[in-house]
Amino acid sequence: GSELYFNQFTTDSWTQFWHTDGTSEGTQMIIQAKAESLTELNGALFFVARNQLWQTDGTAAETIAVSSLGTPVFGPHIAKFGGSLFLSNFNIIDSGGIWSFDGTTEGSKVLETLTTELKLYSPQEFASIDDTLFMSIFSPATGVEFYKKKGAVETTSLVKDILPGNAGSRPRNLTNLQW
């Protein structure tokens, strides 16, 4: 059936993450935290809260932290791509790498460290078409522009410098529509 997930703010300034099936009995709090970047993978819902990647089946009892993301500066941004989640979390530890996560604790790995390899920073705004992951990335030379990563192995590359120079065009709300 259909399910709905939402954040709710309490009168004592706490944020809670909730699940509902549309009935009073089926509406319950999952975790006392603000959930962000909600993404489904293999029938489970993944989200970010408290600087960790979490997995839930919609119940508090089956909600677990599966990976630490360090202390974020920007992000995280998550997209389903192939049979994995791709994550970006610009933080003190990896300064903007692209991570792949297959749904298991052992399946979390850095695919590409953008800062050391390509001098790119803070990938965000993920969307995918077939075997290509698109995103907005900052470069000192171009500002925030439109990049792609084809498959899990190929290096991230610039699609187009839409606004030439270092101001950047800041592509936002990348969306894959299938008609």
Tab-separated table of N, CA and C in Angstrom:
chain	number	residue	atom	x	y	z
A	1	GLY	N	0.809	-1.188	0.000
A	1	GLY	CA	0.000	0.000	0.000
A	1	GLY	C	0.853	1.252	0.000
A	2	SER	N	0.184	2.367	-0.063
A	2	SER	CA	0.872	3.659	-0.061
A	2	SER	C	1.179	4.112	1.357
A	3	GLU	N	2.294	4.798	1.495
A	3	GLU	CA	2.722	5.301	2.788
A	3	GLU	C	3.193	6.738	2.622
A	4	LEU	N	3.121	7.496	3.687
A	4	LEU	CA	3.561	8.880	3.684
A	4	LEU	C	4.511	9.082	4.857
A	5	TYR	N	5.592	9.816	4.603
A	5	TYR	CA	6.570	10.146	5.642
A	5	TYR	C	6.649	11.652	5.751
A	6	PHE	N	6.824	12.164	6.983
A	6	PHE	CA	6.881	13.614	7.160
A	6	PHE	C	7.624	13.984	8.438
A	7	ASN	N	8.165	15.216	8.436
A	7	ASN	CA	8.770	15.794	9.634
A	7	ASN	C	7.709	16.608	10.344
A	8	GLN	N	7.780	16.641	11.654
A	8	GLN	CA	6.820	17.346	12.485
A	8	GLN	C	7.581	18.071	13.580
A	9	PHE	N	7.245	19.314	13.831
A	9	PHE	CA	7.921	20.097	14.863
A	9	PHE	C	7.064	20.120	16.119
A	10	THR	N	7.708	19.920	17.278
A	10	THR	CA	6.983	19.907	18.546
A	10	THR	C	7.046	21.289	19.190
A	11	THR	N	6.253	21.493	20.204
A	11	THR	CA	6.225	22.788	20.895
A	11	THR	C	7.506	23.059	21.667
A	12	ASP	N	8.276	22.023	21.983
A	12	ASP	CA	9.545	22.227	22.693
A	12	ASP	C	10.738	22.266	21.720
A	13	SER	N	10.473	22.635	20.482
A	13	SER	CA	11.492	22.859	19.445
A	13	SER	C	12.228	21.608	18.985
A	14	TRP	N	11.671	20.436	19.153
A	14	TRP	CA	12.256	19.207	18.626
A	14	TRP	C	11.614	18.895	17.280
A	15	THR	N	12.334	18.218	16.442
A	15	THR	CA	11.789	17.744	15.182
A	15	THR	C	11.645	16.238	15.276
A	16	GLN	N	10.526	15.738	14.782
A	16	GLN	CA	10.276	14.304	14.790
A	16	GLN	C	9.961	13.848	13.367
A	17	PHE	N	10.388	12.628	13.033
A	17	PHE	CA	10.125	12.030	11.730
A	17	PHE	C	9.038	10.978	11.906
A	18	TRP	N	7.961	11.094	11.110
A	18	TRP	CA	6.778	10.265	11.268
A	18	TRP	C	6.466	9.476	10.003
A	19	HIS	N	5.657	8.446	10.182
A	19	HIS	CA	5.164	7.586	9.107
A	19	HIS	C	3.655	7.440	9.283
A	20	THR	N	2.910	7.388	8.174
A	20	THR	CA	1.478	7.116	8.250
A	20	THR	C	1.014	6.303	7.053
A	21	ASP	N	0.012	5.490	7.290
A	21	ASP	CA	-0.667	4.797	6.202
A	21	ASP	C	-2.025	5.456	5.938
A	22	GLY	N	-2.271	6.597	6.607
A	22	GLY	CA	-3.508	7.353	6.424
A	22	GLY	C	-4.540	7.101	7.498
A	23	THR	N	-4.220	6.212	8.443
A	23	THR	CA	-5.142	5.948	9.548
A	23	THR	C	-4.509	6.427	10.849
A	24	SER	N	-5.339	6.657	11.862
A	24	SER	CA	-4.835	7.068	13.166
A	24	SER	C	-3.931	5.990	13.761
A	25	GLU	N	-4.347	4.741	13.652
A	25	GLU	CA	-3.564	3.632	14.203
A	25	GLU	C	-2.241	3.452	13.464
A	26	GLY	N	-2.219	3.783	12.196
A	26	GLY	CA	-1.029	3.583	11.380
A	26	GLY	C	-0.129	4.804	11.298
A	27	THR	N	-0.335	5.770	12.189
A	27	THR	CA	0.488	6.985	12.217
A	27	THR	C	1.345	6.954	13.475
A	28	GLN	N	2.665	6.923	13.275
A	28	GLN	CA	3.563	6.820	14.423
A	28	GLN	C	4.880	7.527	14.172
A	29	MET	N	5.504	7.959	15.283
A	29	MET	CA	6.819	8.579	15.194
A	29	MET	C	7.862	7.484	14.963
A	30	ILE	N	8.804	7.773	14.067
A	30	ILE	CA	9.887	6.834	13.783
A	30	ILE	C	11.121	7.181	14.606
A	31	ILE	N	11.504	8.463	14.610
A	31	ILE	CA	12.716	8.885	15.286
A	31	ILE	C	12.601	10.369	15.635
A	32	GLN	N	13.198	10.759	16.748
A	32	GLN	CA	13.211	12.171	17.119
A	32	GLN	C	14.419	12.820	16.460
A	33	ALA	N	14.227	13.264	15.233
A	33	ALA	CA	15.270	13.901	14.423
A	33	ALA	C	14.631	14.409	13.150
A	34	LYS	N	15.272	15.370	12.516
A	34	LYS	CA	14.808	15.868	11.222
A	34	LYS	C	15.381	14.969	10.128
A	35	ALA	N	14.518	14.328	9.359
A	35	ALA	CA	14.941	13.451	8.268
A	35	ALA	C	15.029	14.256	6.978
A	36	GLU	N	16.117	14.045	6.230
A	36	GLU	CA	16.319	14.745	4.963
A	36	GLU	C	16.737	13.744	3.893
A	37	SER	N	16.624	14.155	2.649
A	37	SER	CA	17.085	13.363	1.503
A	37	SER	C	16.488	11.959	1.496
A	38	LEU	N	15.170	11.864	1.631
A	38	LEU	CA	14.484	10.579	1.648
A	38	LEU	C	14.565	9.920	0.276
A	39	THR	N	15.017	8.657	0.240
A	39	THR	CA	15.185	7.933	-1.012
A	39	THR	C	14.917	6.455	-0.791
A	40	GLU	N	14.135	5.849	-1.682
A	40	GLU	CA	13.827	4.421	-1.605
A	40	GLU	C	14.888	3.614	-2.338
A	41	LEU	N	15.275	2.474	-1.759
A	41	LEU	CA	16.178	1.534	-2.417
A	41	LEU	C	15.802	0.128	-1.974
A	42	ASN	N	15.497	-0.725	-2.925
A	42	ASN	CA	15.181	-2.138	-2.658
A	42	ASN	C	14.100	-2.320	-1.599
A	43	GLY	N	13.057	-1.488	-1.651
A	43	GLY	CA	11.921	-1.623	-0.744
A	43	GLY	C	12.106	-1.018	0.634
A	44	ALA	N	13.244	-0.388	0.881
A	44	ALA	CA	13.486	0.269	2.173
A	44	ALA	C	13.636	1.772	1.933
A	45	LEU	N	13.304	2.547	2.929
A	45	LEU	CA	13.464	3.996	2.851
A	45	LEU	C	14.766	4.371	3.551
A	46	PHE	N	15.603	5.127	2.854
A	46	PHE	CA	16.840	5.648	3.424
A	46	PHE	C	16.691	7.146	3.606
A	47	PHE	N	17.289	7.670	4.669
A	47	PHE	CA	17.227	9.107	4.924
A	47	PHE	C	18.447	9.505	5.747
A	48	VAL	N	18.675	10.807	5.818
A	48	VAL	CA	19.794	11.335	6.589
A	48	VAL	C	19.241	12.078	7.790
A	49	ALA	N	19.809	11.794	8.958
A	49	ALA	CA	19.479	12.495	10.206
A	49	ALA	C	20.672	12.345	11.137
A	50	ARG	N	20.947	13.380	11.915
A	50	ARG	CA	22.040	13.340	12.898
A	50	ARG	C	23.382	12.931	12.270
A	51	ASN	N	23.675	13.422	11.078
A	51	ASN	CA	24.936	13.138	10.376
A	51	ASN	C	25.153	11.658	10.085
A	52	GLN	N	24.049	10.918	9.929
A	52	GLN	CA	24.135	9.497	9.612
A	52	GLN	C	23.115	9.152	8.531
A	53	LEU	N	23.418	8.101	7.778
A	53	LEU	CA	22.463	7.530	6.836
A	53	LEU	C	21.675	6.468	7.588
A	54	TRP	N	20.338	6.546	7.508
A	54	TRP	CA	19.452	5.637	8.226
A	54	TRP	C	18.632	4.824	7.233
A	55	GLN	N	18.143	3.680	7.699
A	55	GLN	CA	17.238	2.831	6.933
A	55	GLN	C	16.038	2.530	7.811
A	56	THR	N	14.835	2.548	7.207
A	56	THR	CA	13.633	2.234	7.967
A	56	THR	C	12.635	1.454	7.125
A	57	ASP	N	11.825	0.676	7.802
A	57	ASP	CA	10.692	0.030	7.158
A	57	ASP	C	9.396	0.764	7.534
A	58	GLY	N	9.533	1.904	8.231
A	58	GLY	CA	8.381	2.688	8.654
A	58	GLY	C	8.039	2.520	10.122
A	59	THR	N	8.806	1.695	10.835
A	59	THR	CA	8.580	1.517	12.267
A	59	THR	C	9.816	1.959	13.040
A	60	ALA	N	9.604	2.404	14.269
A	60	ALA	CA	10.731	2.813	15.107
A	60	ALA	C	11.641	1.619	15.404
A	61	ALA	N	11.045	0.448	15.597
A	61	ALA	CA	11.826	-0.747	15.943
A	61	ALA	C	12.768	-1.177	14.825
A	62	GLU	N	12.404	-0.913	13.582
A	62	GLU	CA	13.217	-1.339	12.439
A	62	GLU	C	13.874	-0.156	11.731
A	63	THR	N	14.237	0.875	12.502
A	63	THR	CA	14.949	2.036	11.975
A	63	THR	C	16.361	2.002	12.539
A	64	ILE	N	17.354	1.904	11.646
A	64	ILE	CA	18.739	1.760	12.091
A	64	ILE	C	19.659	2.712	11.337
A	65	ALA	N	20.693	3.169	12.034
A	65	ALA	CA	21.743	3.964	11.387
A	65	ALA	C	22.662	2.982	10.678
A	66	VAL	N	22.908	3.204	9.386
A	66	VAL	CA	23.724	2.261	8.620
A	66	VAL	C	25.099	2.801	8.254
A	67	SER	N	25.288	4.133	8.310
A	67	SER	CA	26.596	4.683	7.956
A	67	SER	C	26.730	6.102	8.493
A	68	SER	N	27.883	6.410	9.062
A	68	SER	CA	28.165	7.765	9.517
A	68	SER	C	28.608	8.607	8.332
A	69	LEU	N	28.194	9.864	8.296
A	69	LEU	CA	28.547	10.753	7.196
A	69	LEU	C	29.528	11.840	7.609
A	70	GLY	N	30.053	11.773	8.809
A	70	GLY	CA	30.951	12.826	9.268
A	70	GLY	C	30.155	14.077	9.597
A	71	THR	N	30.830	15.170	9.796
A	71	THR	CA	30.167	16.438	10.102
A	71	THR	C	29.998	17.225	8.811
A	72	PRO	N	28.750	17.357	8.324
A	72	PRO	CA	28.560	17.999	7.026
A	72	PRO	C	28.757	19.508	7.059
A	73	VAL	N	29.264	20.019	5.956
A	73	VAL	CA	29.319	21.449	5.721
A	73	VAL	C	28.172	21.815	4.777
A	74	PHE	N	28.005	21.028	3.725
A	74	PHE	CA	26.877	21.128	2.801
A	74	PHE	C	26.337	19.724	2.595
A	75	GLY	N	25.064	19.629	2.291
A	75	GLY	CA	24.508	18.319	1.950
A	75	GLY	C	23.867	17.688	3.154
A	76	PRO	N	23.664	16.441	3.086
A	76	PRO	CA	24.028	15.525	2.022
A	76	PRO	C	22.991	15.532	0.903
A	77	HIS	N	23.394	15.047	-0.232
A	77	HIS	CA	22.506	14.886	-1.371
A	77	HIS	C	22.541	13.419	-1.743
A	78	ILE	N	21.376	12.850	-2.033
A	78	ILE	CA	21.268	11.422	-2.306
A	78	ILE	C	20.443	11.211	-3.571
A	79	ALA	N	20.841	10.234	-4.377
A	79	ALA	CA	20.053	9.838	-5.546
A	79	ALA	C	20.163	8.333	-5.729
A	80	LYS	N	19.079	7.727	-6.159
A	80	LYS	CA	19.094	6.321	-6.527
A	80	LYS	C	19.654	6.241	-7.944
A	81	PHE	N	20.636	5.377	-8.124
A	81	PHE	CA	21.303	5.270	-9.413
A	81	PHE	C	21.691	3.818	-9.612
A	82	GLY	N	21.077	3.168	-10.586
A	82	GLY	CA	21.285	1.733	-10.741
A	82	GLY	C	20.726	1.029	-9.525
A	83	GLY	N	21.455	0.099	-8.961
A	83	GLY	CA	21.006	-0.611	-7.770
A	83	GLY	C	21.591	-0.072	-6.490
A	84	SER	N	22.079	1.178	-6.528
A	84	SER	CA	22.731	1.767	-5.356
A	84	SER	C	22.224	3.180	-5.105
A	85	LEU	N	22.572	3.687	-3.939
A	85	LEU	CA	22.384	5.100	-3.648
A	85	LEU	C	23.714	5.785	-3.879
A	86	PHE	N	23.681	6.957	-4.458
A	86	PHE	CA	24.882	7.774	-4.590
A	86	PHE	C	24.703	8.946	-3.648
A	87	LEU	N	25.716	9.216	-2.843
A	87	LEU	CA	25.643	10.262	-1.839
A	87	LEU	C	26.774	11.248	-2.027
A	88	SER	N	26.479	12.487	-1.719
A	88	SER	CA	27.495	13.522	-1.650
A	88	SER	C	27.329	14.190	-0.313
A	89	ASN	N	28.415	14.360	0.377
A	89	ASN	CA	28.352	15.009	1.674
A	89	ASN	C	29.632	15.800	1.856
A	90	PHE	N	29.615	17.061	1.482
A	90	PHE	CA	30.803	17.902	1.583
A	90	PHE	C	31.099	18.108	3.053
A	91	ASN	N	32.163	17.446	3.543
A	91	ASN	CA	32.470	17.528	4.970
A	91	ASN	C	33.959	17.641	5.203
A	92	ILE	N	34.324	17.683	6.462
A	92	ILE	CA	35.713	17.853	6.855
A	92	ILE	C	36.555	16.647	6.426
A	93	ILE	N	35.969	15.449	6.395
A	93	ILE	CA	36.712	14.225	6.119
A	93	ILE	C	37.046	14.071	4.636
A	94	ASP	N	36.034	14.096	3.744
A	94	ASP	CA	36.319	13.791	2.344
A	94	ASP	C	36.194	14.982	1.410
A	95	SER	N	35.807	16.133	1.912
A	95	SER	CA	35.752	17.383	1.153
A	95	SER	C	35.033	17.289	-0.179
A	96	GLY	N	34.064	16.443	-0.287
A	96	GLY	CA	33.242	16.452	-1.481
A	96	GLY	C	33.342	15.241	-2.367
A	97	GLY	N	33.525	14.083	-1.816
A	97	GLY	CA	33.553	12.878	-2.633
A	97	GLY	C	32.164	12.395	-2.980
A	98	ILE	N	32.104	11.472	-3.935
A	98	ILE	CA	30.854	10.805	-4.282
A	98	ILE	C	30.944	9.397	-3.709
A	99	TRP	N	29.953	9.057	-2.895
A	99	TRP	CA	29.905	7.756	-2.237
A	99	TRP	C	28.861	6.883	-2.922
A	100	SER	N	29.100	5.592	-2.908
A	100	SER	CA	28.123	4.619	-3.382
A	100	SER	C	27.712	3.768	-2.194
A	101	PHE	N	26.415	3.459	-2.114
A	101	PHE	CA	25.906	2.657	-1.007
A	101	PHE	C	24.899	1.669	-1.586
A	102	ASP	N	25.131	0.371	-1.388
A	102	ASP	CA	24.265	-0.647	-1.993
A	102	ASP	C	23.182	-1.166	-1.051
A	103	GLY	N	23.037	-0.577	0.125
A	103	GLY	CA	22.014	-1.005	1.072
A	103	GLY	C	22.564	-1.847	2.203
A	104	THR	N	23.863	-2.126	2.183
A	104	THR	CA	24.486	-2.894	3.266
A	104	THR	C	25.577	-2.052	3.922
A	105	THR	N	25.858	-2.316	5.168
A	105	THR	CA	26.906	-1.585	5.880
A	105	THR	C	28.246	-1.740	5.181
A	106	GLU	N	28.525	-2.933	4.671
A	106	GLU	CA	29.781	-3.190	3.971
A	106	GLU	C	29.809	-2.524	2.596
A	107	GLY	N	28.665	-2.157	2.067
A	107	GLY	CA	28.573	-1.634	0.706
A	107	GLY	C	28.721	-0.135	0.583
A	108	SER	N	29.222	0.533	1.602
A	108	SER	CA	29.434	1.973	1.569
A	108	SER	C	30.886	2.250	1.216
A	109	LYS	N	31.116	2.980	0.106
A	109	LYS	CA	32.493	3.247	-0.306
A	109	LYS	C	32.572	4.549	-1.092
A	110	VAL	N	33.737	5.166	-1.049
A	110	VAL	CA	33.979	6.372	-1.836
A	110	VAL	C	34.264	5.936	-3.269
A	111	LEU	N	33.499	6.464	-4.217
A	111	LEU	CA	33.732	6.162	-5.629
A	111	LEU	C	34.757	7.093	-6.238
A	112	GLU	N	34.686	8.348	-5.816
A	112	GLU	CA	35.552	9.338	-6.427
A	112	GLU	C	35.758	10.477	-5.440
A	113	THR	N	37.009	10.813	-5.167
A	113	THR	CA	37.324	11.958	-4.332
A	113	THR	C	37.564	13.125	-5.272
A	114	LEU	N	36.583	13.970	-5.401
A	114	LEU	CA	36.603	15.011	-6.426
A	114	LEU	C	37.649	16.084	-6.184
A	115	THR	N	37.910	16.419	-4.933
A	115	THR	CA	38.825	17.534	-4.660
A	115	THR	C	40.256	17.213	-5.045
A	116	THR	N	40.730	16.021	-4.725
A	116	THR	CA	42.120	15.700	-5.039
A	116	THR	C	42.299	15.305	-6.495
A	117	GLU	N	41.317	14.622	-7.064
A	117	GLU	CA	41.451	14.139	-8.435
A	117	GLU	C	41.110	15.203	-9.473
A	118	LEU	N	40.041	15.948	-9.238
A	118	LEU	CA	39.514	16.832	-10.283
A	118	LEU	C	39.389	18.300	-9.893
A	119	LYS	N	39.692	18.627	-8.641
A	119	LYS	CA	39.522	19.995	-8.130
A	119	LYS	C	38.067	20.465	-8.262
A	120	LEU	N	37.143	19.556	-7.911
A	120	LEU	CA	35.720	19.855	-7.909
A	120	LEU	C	35.218	19.723	-6.478
A	121	TYR	N	34.169	20.463	-6.130
A	121	TYR	CA	33.698	20.510	-4.753
A	121	TYR	C	32.174	20.448	-4.668
A	122	SER	N	31.683	19.852	-3.607
A	122	SER	CA	30.288	19.870	-3.215
A	122	SER	C	29.306	19.433	-4.300
A	123	PRO	N	29.370	18.168	-4.751
A	123	PRO	CA	28.356	17.692	-5.696
A	123	PRO	C	26.981	17.716	-5.045
A	124	GLN	N	25.978	18.135	-5.794
A	124	GLN	CA	24.618	18.230	-5.269
A	124	GLN	C	23.613	18.164	-6.409
A	125	GLU	N	22.335	18.173	-6.065
A	125	GLU	CA	21.263	18.183	-7.068
A	125	GLU	C	21.351	16.992	-8.016
A	126	PHE	N	21.455	15.782	-7.486
A	126	PHE	CA	21.571	14.582	-8.309
A	126	PHE	C	20.291	14.260	-9.069
A	127	ALA	N	20.430	13.748	-10.284
A	127	ALA	CA	19.349	13.142	-11.063
A	127	ALA	C	20.000	12.168	-12.031
A	128	SER	N	19.292	11.103	-12.386
A	128	SER	CA	19.890	10.126	-13.292
A	128	SER	C	18.989	9.859	-14.489
A	129	ILE	N	19.651	9.545	-15.603
A	129	ILE	CA	18.974	9.077	-16.810
A	129	ILE	C	19.771	7.864	-17.278
A	130	ASP	N	19.101	6.723	-17.349
A	130	ASP	CA	19.739	5.465	-17.749
A	130	ASP	C	20.995	5.223	-16.913
A	131	ASP	N	22.178	5.152	-17.537
A	131	ASP	CA	23.403	4.842	-16.791
A	131	ASP	C	24.252	6.083	-16.518
A	132	THR	N	23.614	7.256	-16.534
A	132	THR	CA	24.342	8.504	-16.307
A	132	THR	C	23.741	9.270	-15.133
A	133	LEU	N	24.605	9.658	-14.196
A	133	LEU	CA	24.211	10.457	-13.043
A	133	LEU	C	24.604	11.901	-13.326
A	134	PHE	N	23.651	12.820	-13.248
A	134	PHE	CA	23.896	14.246	-13.461
A	134	PHE	C	23.875	14.956	-12.130
A	135	MET	N	24.626	16.071	-12.027
A	135	MET	CA	24.687	16.813	-10.769
A	135	MET	C	25.235	18.209	-11.003
A	136	SER	N	25.060	19.061	-10.017
A	136	SER	CA	25.685	20.379	-9.996
A	136	SER	C	26.924	20.266	-9.123
A	137	ILE	N	28.054	20.811	-9.611
A	137	ILE	CA	29.310	20.751	-8.859
A	137	ILE	C	30.012	22.096	-8.970
A	138	PHE	N	30.663	22.505	-7.885
A	138	PHE	CA	31.447	23.739	-7.876
A	138	PHE	C	32.879	23.467	-8.308
A	139	SER	N	33.391	24.334	-9.176
A	139	SER	CA	34.799	24.338	-9.567
A	139	SER	C	35.269	25.789	-9.498
A	140	PRO	N	36.478	26.050	-9.005
A	140	PRO	CA	36.972	27.428	-8.981
A	140	PRO	C	37.010	28.052	-10.384
A	141	ALA	N	37.181	27.234	-11.412
A	141	ALA	CA	37.259	27.755	-12.785
A	141	ALA	C	35.894	28.097	-13.377
A	142	THR	N	34.848	27.324	-13.006
A	142	THR	CA	33.534	27.507	-13.644
A	142	THR	C	32.429	27.957	-12.699
A	143	GLY	N	32.658	27.961	-11.399
A	143	GLY	CA	31.567	28.161	-10.457
A	143	GLY	C	30.747	26.872	-10.405
A	144	VAL	N	29.479	26.942	-9.999
A	144	VAL	CA	28.619	25.759	-9.953
A	144	VAL	C	28.050	25.521	-11.346
A	145	GLU	N	28.366	24.370	-11.921
A	145	GLU	CA	27.907	24.040	-13.270
A	145	GLU	C	27.389	22.605	-13.331
A	146	PHE	N	27.029	22.182	-14.527
A	146	PHE	CA	26.334	20.939	-14.818
A	146	PHE	C	27.335	19.845	-15.200
A	147	TYR	N	27.414	18.776	-14.385
A	147	TYR	CA	28.370	17.691	-14.587
A	147	TYR	C	27.644	16.352	-14.717
A	148	LYS	N	28.383	15.327	-15.175
A	148	LYS	CA	27.818	13.984	-15.274
A	148	LYS	C	28.853	12.940	-14.891
A	149	LYS	N	28.348	11.797	-14.478
A	149	LYS	CA	29.174	10.624	-14.198
A	149	LYS	C	28.465	9.462	-14.880
A	150	LYS	N	29.095	8.887	-15.892
A	150	LYS	CA	28.495	7.785	-16.633
A	150	LYS	C	28.950	6.480	-16.008
A	151	GLY	N	28.007	5.718	-15.475
A	151	GLY	CA	28.343	4.473	-14.802
A	151	GLY	C	29.097	4.734	-13.515
A	152	ALA	N	29.465	3.669	-12.826
A	152	ALA	CA	30.153	3.814	-11.538
A	152	ALA	C	31.651	4.008	-11.696
A	153	VAL	N	32.195	3.768	-12.882
A	153	VAL	CA	33.642	3.791	-13.059
A	153	VAL	C	34.150	5.067	-13.720
A	154	GLU	N	33.435	5.567	-14.714
A	154	GLU	CA	33.917	6.717	-15.475
A	154	GLU	C	34.065	7.963	-14.600
A	155	THR	N	35.075	8.767	-14.889
A	155	THR	CA	35.353	9.988	-14.147
A	155	THR	C	34.260	11.025	-14.381
A	156	THR	N	33.967	11.814	-13.358
A	156	THR	CA	32.997	12.892	-13.468
A	156	THR	C	33.521	13.947	-14.439
A	157	SER	N	32.634	14.446	-15.321
A	157	SER	CA	33.055	15.418	-16.330
A	157	SER	C	32.002	16.503	-16.526
A	158	LEU	N	32.459	17.655	-16.985
A	158	LEU	CA	31.589	18.800	-17.259
A	158	LEU	C	30.728	18.501	-18.480
A	159	VAL	N	29.415	18.729	-18.360
A	159	VAL	CA	28.509	18.591	-19.502
A	159	VAL	C	28.582	19.869	-20.327
A	160	LYS	N	28.390	21.014	-19.652
A	160	LYS	CA	28.437	22.297	-20.347
A	160	LYS	C	28.676	23.402	-19.327
A	161	ASP	N	29.543	24.323	-19.678
A	161	ASP	CA	29.756	25.529	-18.882
A	161	ASP	C	28.705	26.530	-19.365
A	162	ILE	N	27.536	26.477	-18.759
A	162	ILE	CA	26.377	27.240	-19.227
A	162	ILE	C	26.607	28.738	-19.112
A	163	LEU	N	27.213	29.178	-18.029
A	163	LEU	CA	27.535	30.582	-17.832
A	163	LEU	C	29.062	30.690	-17.740
A	164	PRO	N	29.737	30.921	-18.880
A	164	PRO	CA	31.205	30.925	-18.887
A	164	PRO	C	31.793	31.891	-17.859
A	165	GLY	N	32.945	31.500	-17.322
A	165	GLY	CA	33.589	32.264	-16.261
A	165	GLY	C	33.381	31.548	-14.949
A	166	ASN	N	33.786	32.174	-13.856
A	166	ASN	CA	33.707	31.492	-12.565
A	166	ASN	C	32.464	31.819	-11.751
A	167	ALA	N	31.496	32.540	-12.332
A	167	ALA	CA	30.256	32.842	-11.600
A	167	ALA	C	29.353	31.616	-11.498
A	168	GLY	N	29.320	30.782	-12.532
A	168	GLY	CA	28.507	29.565	-12.517
A	168	GLY	C	27.033	29.820	-12.755
A	169	SER	N	26.365	28.855	-13.381
A	169	SER	CA	24.929	28.983	-13.677
A	169	SER	C	24.052	28.412	-12.568
A	170	ARG	N	24.626	27.668	-11.645
A	170	ARG	CA	23.934	27.082	-10.490
A	170	ARG	C	22.704	26.247	-10.888
A	171	PRO	N	22.872	25.195	-11.679
A	171	PRO	CA	21.730	24.345	-12.040
A	171	PRO	C	21.049	23.786	-10.794
A	172	ARG	N	19.735	23.859	-10.753
A	172	ARG	CA	18.948	23.397	-9.591
A	172	ARG	C	17.757	22.566	-10.067
A	173	ASN	N	17.211	21.809	-9.156
A	173	ASN	CA	15.992	21.020	-9.376
A	173	ASN	C	16.100	20.097	-10.579
A	174	LEU	N	17.229	19.391	-10.703
A	174	LEU	CA	17.383	18.416	-11.778
A	174	LEU	C	16.335	17.336	-11.606
A	175	THR	N	15.584	17.055	-12.644
A	175	THR	CA	14.463	16.116	-12.550
A	175	THR	C	14.419	15.249	-13.798
A	176	ASN	N	14.305	13.963	-13.606
A	176	ASN	CA	14.162	13.012	-14.701
A	176	ASN	C	12.671	12.730	-14.886
A	177	LEU	N	12.121	13.143	-16.004
A	177	LEU	CA	10.719	12.846	-16.324
A	177	LEU	C	10.687	11.768	-17.392
A	178	GLN	N	9.943	10.731	-17.139
A	178	GLN	CA	9.787	9.670	-18.140
A	178	GLN	C	8.358	9.697	-18.623
A	179	TRP	N	8.178	9.989	-19.891
A	179	TRP	CA	6.832	10.109	-20.471
A	179	TRP	C	6.347	8.798	-20.987
